[in-house]
Short mmCIF file of C-alpha atoms in Angstrom, two decimals:
data_model
loop_
_atom_site.label_atom_id
_atom_site.label_comp_id
_atom_site.label_asym_id
_atom_site.label_seq_id
_atom_site.Cartn_x
_atom_site.Cartn_y
_atom_site.Cartn_z
CA UNK A 1 0.01 0.00 0.05
CA UNK A 2 1.57 3.32 -1.03
CA UNK A 3 1.78 6.33 1.23
CA UNK A 4 1.87 9.83 0.06
CA UNK A 5 3.39 12.22 2.29
CA UNK A 6 3.54 16.14 1.48
CA UNK A 7 6.17 18.20 3.01
CA UNK A 8 4.71 21.61 3.24
CA UNK A 9 4.77 24.93 5.21
CA UNK A 10 3.42 28.01 3.20
CA UNK A 11 6.28 30.00 3.92
CA UNK A 12 9.68 29.71 2.08
CA UNK A 13 13.00 28.94 3.31
CA UNK A 14 11.83 27.07 6.52
CA UNK A 15 13.48 23.73 5.41
CA UNK A 16 10.77 21.80 3.25
CA UNK A 17 13.38 20.56 0.78
CA UNK A 18 15.98 19.56 3.55
CA UNK A 19 13.13 17.78 5.20
CA UNK A 20 11.95 16.04 2.31
CA UNK A 21 15.33 14.73 1.27
CA UNK A 22 16.11 13.62 4.84
CA UNK A 23 12.64 12.08 5.26
CA UNK A 24 12.96 10.20 1.94
CA UNK A 25 16.50 8.82 2.58
CA UNK A 26 15.64 7.75 6.15
CA UNK A 27 12.49 5.89 5.02
CA UNK A 28 14.55 4.22 1.95
CA UNK A 29 17.38 3.17 4.33
CA UNK A 30 14.72 1.53 6.46
CA UNK A 31 14.03 -0.74 3.46
CA UNK A 32 10.77 1.02 2.02
CA UNK A 33 11.10 1.80 -1.73
CA UNK A 34 10.60 5.40 -1.77
CA UNK A 35 10.47 8.47 -4.30
CA UNK A 36 10.80 11.89 -3.62
CA UNK A 37 9.08 14.32 -6.01
CA UNK A 38 10.30 17.95 -6.36
CA UNK A 39 6.91 20.08 -7.15
CA UNK A 40 8.69 23.52 -7.37
CA UNK A 41 8.60 23.52 -11.16
CA UNK A 42 10.71 26.42 -12.55
CA UNK A 43 12.80 26.56 -9.31
CA UNK A 44 14.16 23.11 -8.56
CA UNK A 45 16.53 22.44 -5.87
CA UNK A 46 15.91 18.85 -4.51
CA UNK A 47 18.25 17.61 -7.00
CA UNK A 48 21.02 19.84 -5.66
CA UNK A 49 20.27 18.81 -2.16
CA UNK A 50 20.15 15.28 -2.87
CA UNK A 51 23.42 15.51 -4.95
CA UNK A 52 22.07 14.32 -8.36
CA UNK A 53 22.03 17.65 -10.10
CA UNK A 54 24.18 16.23 -12.96
CA UNK A 55 22.19 13.38 -13.45
CA UNK A 56 18.95 15.09 -14.44
CA UNK A 57 17.69 14.12 -17.95
CA UNK A 58 13.93 14.25 -18.08
CA UNK A 59 11.83 15.94 -15.36
CA UNK A 60 8.21 15.80 -13.77
CA UNK A 61 6.61 18.00 -16.60
CA UNK A 62 8.19 15.58 -19.36
CA UNK A 63 6.55 12.66 -17.46
CA UNK A 64 3.27 14.46 -17.11
CA UNK A 65 3.29 15.24 -20.67
CA UNK A 66 4.03 11.81 -21.68
CA UNK A 67 7.33 12.82 -23.14
CA UNK A 68 9.21 10.27 -21.09
CA UNK A 69 8.72 7.06 -19.33
CA UNK A 70 8.87 6.58 -15.50
CA UNK A 71 11.90 4.54 -15.75
CA UNK A 72 13.66 7.40 -17.74
CA UNK A 73 12.54 10.06 -15.27
CA UNK A 74 13.55 8.54 -12.04
CA UNK A 75 17.04 8.79 -10.99
CA UNK A 76 18.25 6.11 -8.77
CA UNK A 77 20.08 7.44 -5.62
CA UNK A 78 23.78 6.08 -5.41
CA UNK A 79 24.14 5.95 -1.66
CA UNK A 80 20.82 4.38 -0.52
CA UNK A 81 19.25 1.50 -2.04
CA UNK A 82 15.22 1.77 -2.73
CA UNK A 83 15.68 5.66 -3.24
CA UNK A 84 14.43 7.60 -6.34
CA UNK A 85 14.30 11.17 -6.95
CA UNK A 86 11.84 12.79 -9.55
CA UNK A 87 13.07 16.24 -10.36
CA UNK A 88 11.09 19.10 -11.18
CA UNK A 89 11.50 21.04 -14.60
CA UNK A 90 13.60 24.14 -14.52
CA UNK A 91 12.44 25.65 -17.87
CA UNK A 92 8.58 25.48 -17.46
CA UNK A 93 6.52 27.06 -14.86
CA UNK A 94 3.78 25.76 -12.52
CA UNK A 95 0.93 26.01 -15.12
CA UNK A 96 2.42 22.90 -16.79
CA UNK A 97 1.15 20.70 -14.07
CA UNK A 98 -2.42 19.46 -14.02
CA UNK A 99 -4.31 17.51 -11.57
CA UNK A 100 -5.01 14.68 -13.95
CA UNK A 101 -1.38 14.54 -15.20
CA UNK A 102 -0.19 14.38 -11.51
CA UNK A 103 -2.77 11.47 -11.03
CA UNK A 104 -1.28 9.54 -14.07
CA UNK A 105 2.23 9.91 -12.47
CA UNK A 106 0.96 8.94 -8.79
CA UNK A 107 -0.98 5.93 -10.52
CA UNK A 108 2.40 4.76 -12.39
CA UNK A 109 4.37 4.81 -8.93
CA UNK A 110 1.73 2.98 -7.13
CA UNK A 111 1.83 0.17 -9.81
CA UNK A 112 5.88 0.42 -9.52
CA UNK A 113 5.28 -0.73 -5.75
CA UNK A 114 6.61 2.34 -4.13
CA UNK A 115 6.00 2.35 -0.25
CA UNK A 116 6.38 5.80 0.08
CA UNK A 117 5.88 8.90 -2.27
CA UNK A 118 7.24 12.17 -0.47
CA UNK A 119 6.17 15.38 -2.24
CA UNK A 120 8.50 18.47 -1.75
CA UNK A 121 6.12 21.19 -2.08
CA UNK A 122 7.00 24.79 -3.42
CA UNK A 123 6.50 27.89 -1.03
CA UNK A 124 3.24 29.67 -1.41
CA UNK A 125 -0.32 28.81 -1.57
CA UNK A 126 -0.53 28.79 -5.41
CA UNK A 127 -1.03 25.79 -8.04
CA UNK A 128 2.22 24.21 -7.18
CA UNK A 129 1.68 24.07 -3.44
CA UNK A 130 -2.00 22.82 -3.96
CA UNK A 131 -0.72 20.20 -6.61
CA UNK A 132 1.82 18.95 -4.17
CA UNK A 133 -0.79 18.63 -1.36
CA UNK A 134 -3.58 17.27 -3.37
CA UNK A 135 -2.80 13.58 -3.21
CA UNK A 136 -1.46 13.35 0.28
CA UNK A 137 -2.46 10.84 2.94
CA UNK A 138 -0.17 12.52 5.65
CA UNK A 139 1.30 15.91 5.77
CA UNK A 140 4.60 17.07 7.27
CA UNK A 141 4.16 20.82 8.29
CA UNK A 142 7.58 22.42 8.31
CA UNK A 143 7.49 25.20 10.80
CA UNK A 144 10.22 27.61 12.23
CA UNK A 145 9.85 29.12 15.74
CA UNK A 146 8.90 32.38 14.10
CA UNK A 147 5.73 34.49 13.81
CA UNK A 148 5.43 34.37 9.98
CA UNK A 149 6.13 30.61 9.72
CA UNK A 150 3.47 29.67 12.34
CA UNK A 151 0.92 31.86 10.75
CA UNK A 152 1.59 30.48 7.20
CA UNK A 153 1.63 26.76 8.54
CA UNK A 154 -1.85 27.46 10.14
CA UNK A 155 -3.10 28.74 6.56
CA UNK A 156 -1.65 25.88 4.75
CA UNK A 157 -3.36 23.56 7.36
CA UNK A 158 -6.58 25.26 6.29
CA UNK A 159 -5.87 24.55 2.74
CA UNK A 160 -5.10 20.87 3.30
CA UNK A 161 -8.36 20.53 5.40
CA UNK A 162 -10.26 21.93 2.49
CA UNK A 163 -8.79 21.28 -0.79
CA UNK A 164 -6.67 18.01 -0.74
CA UNK A 165 -8.39 14.89 -2.50
CA UNK A 166 -9.33 13.50 0.89
CA UNK A 167 -11.29 16.75 1.81
CA UNK A 168 -12.81 16.93 -1.44
CA UNK A 169 -13.98 13.18 -1.75
CA UNK A 170 -14.91 13.20 2.10
CA UNK A 171 -12.28 10.46 2.80
CA UNK A 172 -10.51 10.31 6.25
CA UNK A 173 -8.72 13.70 6.61
CA UNK A 174 -5.15 13.94 5.94
CA UNK A 175 -2.83 13.09 8.71
CA UNK A 176 -1.06 16.08 10.09
CA UNK A 177 2.47 16.23 11.50
CA UNK A 178 4.19 19.17 12.92
CA UNK A 179 8.04 19.23 12.34
CA UNK A 180 9.67 22.29 13.91
CA UNK A 181 12.88 23.01 12.12
CA UNK A 182 15.82 25.60 13.26
CA UNK A 183 15.12 25.35 16.71
CA UNK A 184 17.52 27.02 19.18
CA UNK A 185 16.82 26.01 22.92
CA UNK A 186 19.20 28.64 24.09
CA UNK A 187 17.04 31.34 22.61
CA UNK A 188 13.96 29.70 23.82
CA UNK A 189 15.14 29.65 27.19
CA UNK A 190 16.17 33.36 26.88
CA UNK A 191 12.45 34.03 25.95
CA UNK A 192 13.54 35.21 22.45
CA UNK A 193 12.05 32.25 20.68
CA UNK A 194 8.74 30.60 20.54
CA UNK A 195 8.90 27.49 22.29
CA UNK A 196 7.78 23.84 21.08
CA UNK A 197 5.01 23.92 23.44
CA UNK A 198 3.76 27.31 22.27
CA UNK A 199 3.80 26.04 18.75
CA UNK A 200 1.96 22.91 19.58
CA UNK A 201 -0.57 25.02 21.22
CA UNK A 202 -0.92 27.49 18.58
CA UNK A 203 -1.20 24.97 15.51
CA UNK A 204 -2.94 22.23 17.57
CA UNK A 205 -1.58 19.20 15.73
CA UNK A 206 0.83 16.45 16.74
CA UNK A 207 4.66 16.97 16.98
CA UNK A 208 6.71 14.70 14.85
CA UNK A 209 10.03 16.20 15.70
CA UNK A 210 12.18 19.02 16.58
CA UNK A 211 15.45 19.69 14.34
CA UNK A 212 17.68 21.89 16.33
CA UNK A 213 19.41 24.68 14.43
CA UNK A 214 22.76 22.96 13.34
CA UNK A 215 25.72 24.17 11.17
CA UNK A 216 25.56 20.46 9.70
CA UNK A 217 22.41 21.19 7.71
CA UNK A 218 24.35 23.87 5.47
CA UNK A 219 27.37 21.61 5.20
CA UNK A 220 25.25 18.79 4.07
CA UNK A 221 23.30 20.91 1.38
CA UNK A 222 26.86 22.28 0.61
CA UNK A 223 27.82 18.70 -0.37
CA UNK A 224 24.47 17.59 -1.73
CA UNK A 225 24.13 14.88 1.15
CA UNK A 226 20.86 14.63 2.93
CA UNK A 227 21.79 15.72 6.54
CA UNK A 228 20.19 12.39 7.86
CA UNK A 229 23.12 10.45 6.49
CA UNK A 230 25.27 12.37 8.97
CA UNK A 231 24.48 10.61 12.11
CA UNK A 232 27.10 12.49 14.23
CA UNK A 233 25.12 15.56 13.77
CA UNK A 234 22.18 16.42 15.95
CA UNK A 235 20.11 17.57 13.08
CA UNK A 236 20.73 14.07 11.30
CA UNK A 237 19.76 12.38 14.84
CA UNK A 238 16.59 14.35 15.12
CA UNK A 239 15.58 13.31 11.56
CA UNK A 240 16.14 9.79 12.39
CA UNK A 241 13.99 10.16 15.44
CA UNK A 242 11.30 11.81 13.32
CA UNK A 243 11.42 8.72 10.82
CA UNK A 244 10.90 6.25 13.95
CA UNK A 245 7.69 8.24 15.06
CA UNK A 246 6.56 8.43 11.31
CA UNK A 247 6.63 4.77 11.38
CA UNK A 248 4.73 4.54 14.51
CA UNK A 249 7.20 4.20 17.29
CA UNK A 250 6.84 6.48 20.22
CA UNK A 251 10.11 8.17 21.31
CA UNK A 252 10.63 11.00 23.61
CA UNK A 253 11.34 14.21 21.94
CA UNK A 254 14.97 15.56 22.30
CA UNK A 255 16.78 18.72 21.75
CA UNK A 256 14.23 20.76 23.67
CA UNK A 257 16.80 21.93 26.02
CA UNK A 258 20.17 23.30 25.90
CA UNK A 259 23.01 20.73 26.71
CA UNK A 260 23.93 21.10 30.50
CA UNK A 261 26.91 23.12 31.03
CA UNK A 262 29.40 22.93 33.86
CA UNK A 263 29.73 25.66 36.23
CA UNK A 264 33.03 27.13 34.87
CA UNK A 265 31.61 26.84 31.25
CA UNK A 266 28.36 28.75 32.71
CA UNK A 267 30.73 31.48 34.11
CA UNK A 268 33.20 31.99 31.46
CA UNK A 269 30.97 30.95 28.48
CA UNK B 1 26.93 33.67 28.54
CA UNK B 2 29.67 35.14 30.31
CA UNK B 3 30.44 36.32 33.80
CA UNK B 4 28.24 39.34 33.79
CA UNK B 5 24.94 37.85 32.43
CA UNK B 6 25.44 35.06 35.01
CA UNK B 7 24.72 37.48 37.83
CA UNK B 8 22.17 39.62 35.87
CA UNK B 9 18.57 38.72 36.55
CA UNK B 10 16.98 37.09 33.87
CA UNK B 11 13.64 38.92 34.00
CA UNK B 12 13.93 40.88 30.88
CA UNK B 13 10.98 41.48 28.39
CA UNK B 14 10.23 38.45 26.64
CA UNK B 15 9.63 38.77 22.90
CA UNK B 16 8.56 35.22 22.61
CA UNK B 17 5.39 35.68 24.93
CA UNK B 18 4.47 38.70 22.69
CA UNK B 19 5.04 36.49 19.72
CA UNK B 20 2.58 33.91 21.03
CA UNK B 21 -0.01 36.36 22.24
CA UNK B 22 -0.29 38.19 18.85
CA UNK B 23 -0.40 34.60 17.08
CA UNK B 24 -3.16 33.48 19.33
CA UNK B 25 -5.35 36.54 18.17
CA UNK B 26 -4.36 36.34 14.72
CA UNK B 27 -4.80 32.69 14.05
CA UNK B 28 -8.27 32.59 15.82
CA UNK B 29 -9.49 35.32 13.75
CA UNK B 30 -8.14 33.76 10.50
CA UNK B 31 -9.72 30.53 11.29
CA UNK B 32 -13.02 31.89 11.97
CA UNK B 33 -12.85 33.34 8.42
CA UNK B 34 -11.95 30.04 7.14
CA UNK B 35 -14.47 28.05 9.03
CA UNK B 36 -17.33 30.44 8.31
CA UNK B 37 -20.19 29.25 6.49
CA UNK B 38 -20.05 28.11 2.88
CA UNK B 39 -22.73 30.61 1.89
CA UNK B 40 -20.88 33.86 3.02
CA UNK B 41 -19.04 34.30 -0.04
CA UNK B 42 -22.22 33.90 -2.26
CA UNK B 43 -24.17 36.21 0.27
CA UNK B 44 -21.48 38.73 -0.19
CA UNK B 45 -21.72 38.41 -4.14
CA UNK B 46 -25.54 38.64 -4.15
CA UNK B 47 -25.45 41.82 -1.85
CA UNK B 48 -22.94 43.31 -4.13
CA UNK B 49 -25.01 42.35 -7.22
CA UNK B 50 -28.11 44.26 -5.68
CA UNK B 51 -26.02 47.33 -4.78
CA UNK B 52 -24.52 47.42 -8.24
CA UNK B 53 -27.83 47.63 -9.74
CA UNK B 54 -28.13 51.19 -8.10
CA UNK B 55 -24.64 52.29 -7.49
CA UNK B 56 -21.17 51.81 -9.36
CA UNK B 57 -19.39 49.95 -6.50
CA UNK B 58 -16.22 47.86 -6.40
CA UNK B 59 -15.73 44.25 -5.03
CA UNK B 60 -13.75 45.48 -2.15
CA UNK B 61 -16.29 48.23 -0.95
CA UNK B 62 -18.69 45.58 0.67
CA UNK B 63 -17.21 43.90 3.66
CA UNK B 64 -19.12 40.95 4.90
CA UNK B 65 -17.95 39.43 8.41
CA UNK B 66 -19.60 36.95 10.87
CA UNK B 67 -18.29 37.23 14.31
CA UNK B 68 -19.38 34.81 16.97
CA UNK B 69 -20.27 36.13 20.18
CA UNK B 70 -21.38 34.52 23.44
CA UNK B 71 -24.97 33.31 22.55
CA UNK B 72 -25.49 34.84 19.05
CA UNK B 73 -23.61 35.45 15.66
CA UNK B 74 -23.48 38.95 14.35
CA UNK B 75 -23.40 39.46 10.80
CA UNK B 76 -21.68 42.93 9.76
CA UNK B 77 -22.03 44.50 6.41
CA UNK B 78 -19.91 47.27 5.88
CA UNK B 79 -20.78 49.22 2.60
CA UNK B 80 -18.77 52.10 1.49
CA UNK B 81 -20.61 54.21 -1.13
CA UNK B 82 -18.17 56.50 -3.17
CA UNK B 83 -18.82 60.17 -3.49
CA UNK B 84 -21.36 61.46 -6.05
CA UNK B 85 -22.58 58.05 -7.20
CA UNK B 86 -24.88 57.80 -10.03
CA UNK B 87 -28.18 56.02 -9.54
CA UNK B 88 -28.93 53.98 -12.80
CA UNK B 89 -32.58 53.88 -12.27
CA UNK B 90 -33.31 57.56 -12.64
CA UNK B 91 -36.32 57.78 -10.38
CA UNK B 92 -34.79 59.42 -7.32
CA UNK B 93 -32.05 62.00 -8.36
CA UNK B 94 -31.76 63.01 -4.47
CA UNK B 95 -30.07 59.91 -3.47
CA UNK B 96 -27.32 60.10 -5.96
CA UNK B 97 -25.85 62.45 -3.25
CA UNK B 98 -25.29 59.44 -0.84
CA UNK B 99 -22.06 59.94 0.87
CA UNK B 100 -19.39 57.47 2.22
CA UNK B 101 -19.46 54.97 4.79
CA UNK B 102 -23.00 53.87 5.59
CA UNK B 103 -23.13 51.18 8.01
CA UNK B 104 -25.94 48.76 8.66
CA UNK B 105 -25.98 45.84 11.15
CA UNK B 106 -28.06 42.80 11.00
CA UNK B 107 -28.42 40.34 14.00
#
């Protein structure tokens, strides 16, 4: 049974592509056949984050327009077995996508026995974002602890609840997960940043994970390697925890507090 | 955090709590718009069409808002009539002097 998960946020720059790359990589390394689709037609970047930018030949629009086969379009990841990337087109715009076209692609992926389809949504609430979330069974709402991001997340939740296929067909609602990224417990403790509890209370959806702000995220995108593959990094470990929870395991949340410092360190910073 | 901040009291104004308060108000408001009855946009369109029969008026000059209070819902119509509006049915020229901001409340 194929599960379709959209990674969305409304706001740009909060970590949707980073999250899509790590979630897809994490699921594939647990043995699930996984494809991650870039819906950001015209501004593709998933290929860069996944490190396969030089291997793109055909793209989502070619596939939708039946100019290339699924086999020709999918890029097989070189590091992780069972992982495939479906890049967006860089030369077209979002009008090139239609619900019918995407439905055909989804159908083909289901027939190819994928366990997970991860949809990396573009920012905004326009056509591209609506296409990305339309077929979702579950949604990962990527949110930064920051006012505009929280507001936009609530807006996108409204769209999920009214404009997804599940909403329109009166099916069970899309299962929502909150993923807080770029979290800085130190600043939360200083009262300068919204806390996990604040955000959970405001958005009122279950928490999937907290990804701490970490320099390794930038290092990983520089190298074109999903951060989850770096298990020495706290962000990488946090994504692994999120995968466990996505698969139904209950795991206590980490990275909510700053690491305990000794007396001398507290005194002299 | 150095030696000075270690001894300083931590009770400075907290911007995070301000952020939370602002978001609580805003999100509640935006959700009420979103969860409002489906007929609201159609109602607005119908009201607009009726007014348009008499006065040249733009889409954004009719604001229809539904607020929930303790035991009743308040439907508020805020219609801004432009200055020196022409009334197309020519029977009542006096009304063409209708001025701005007429407010009516229906409960």
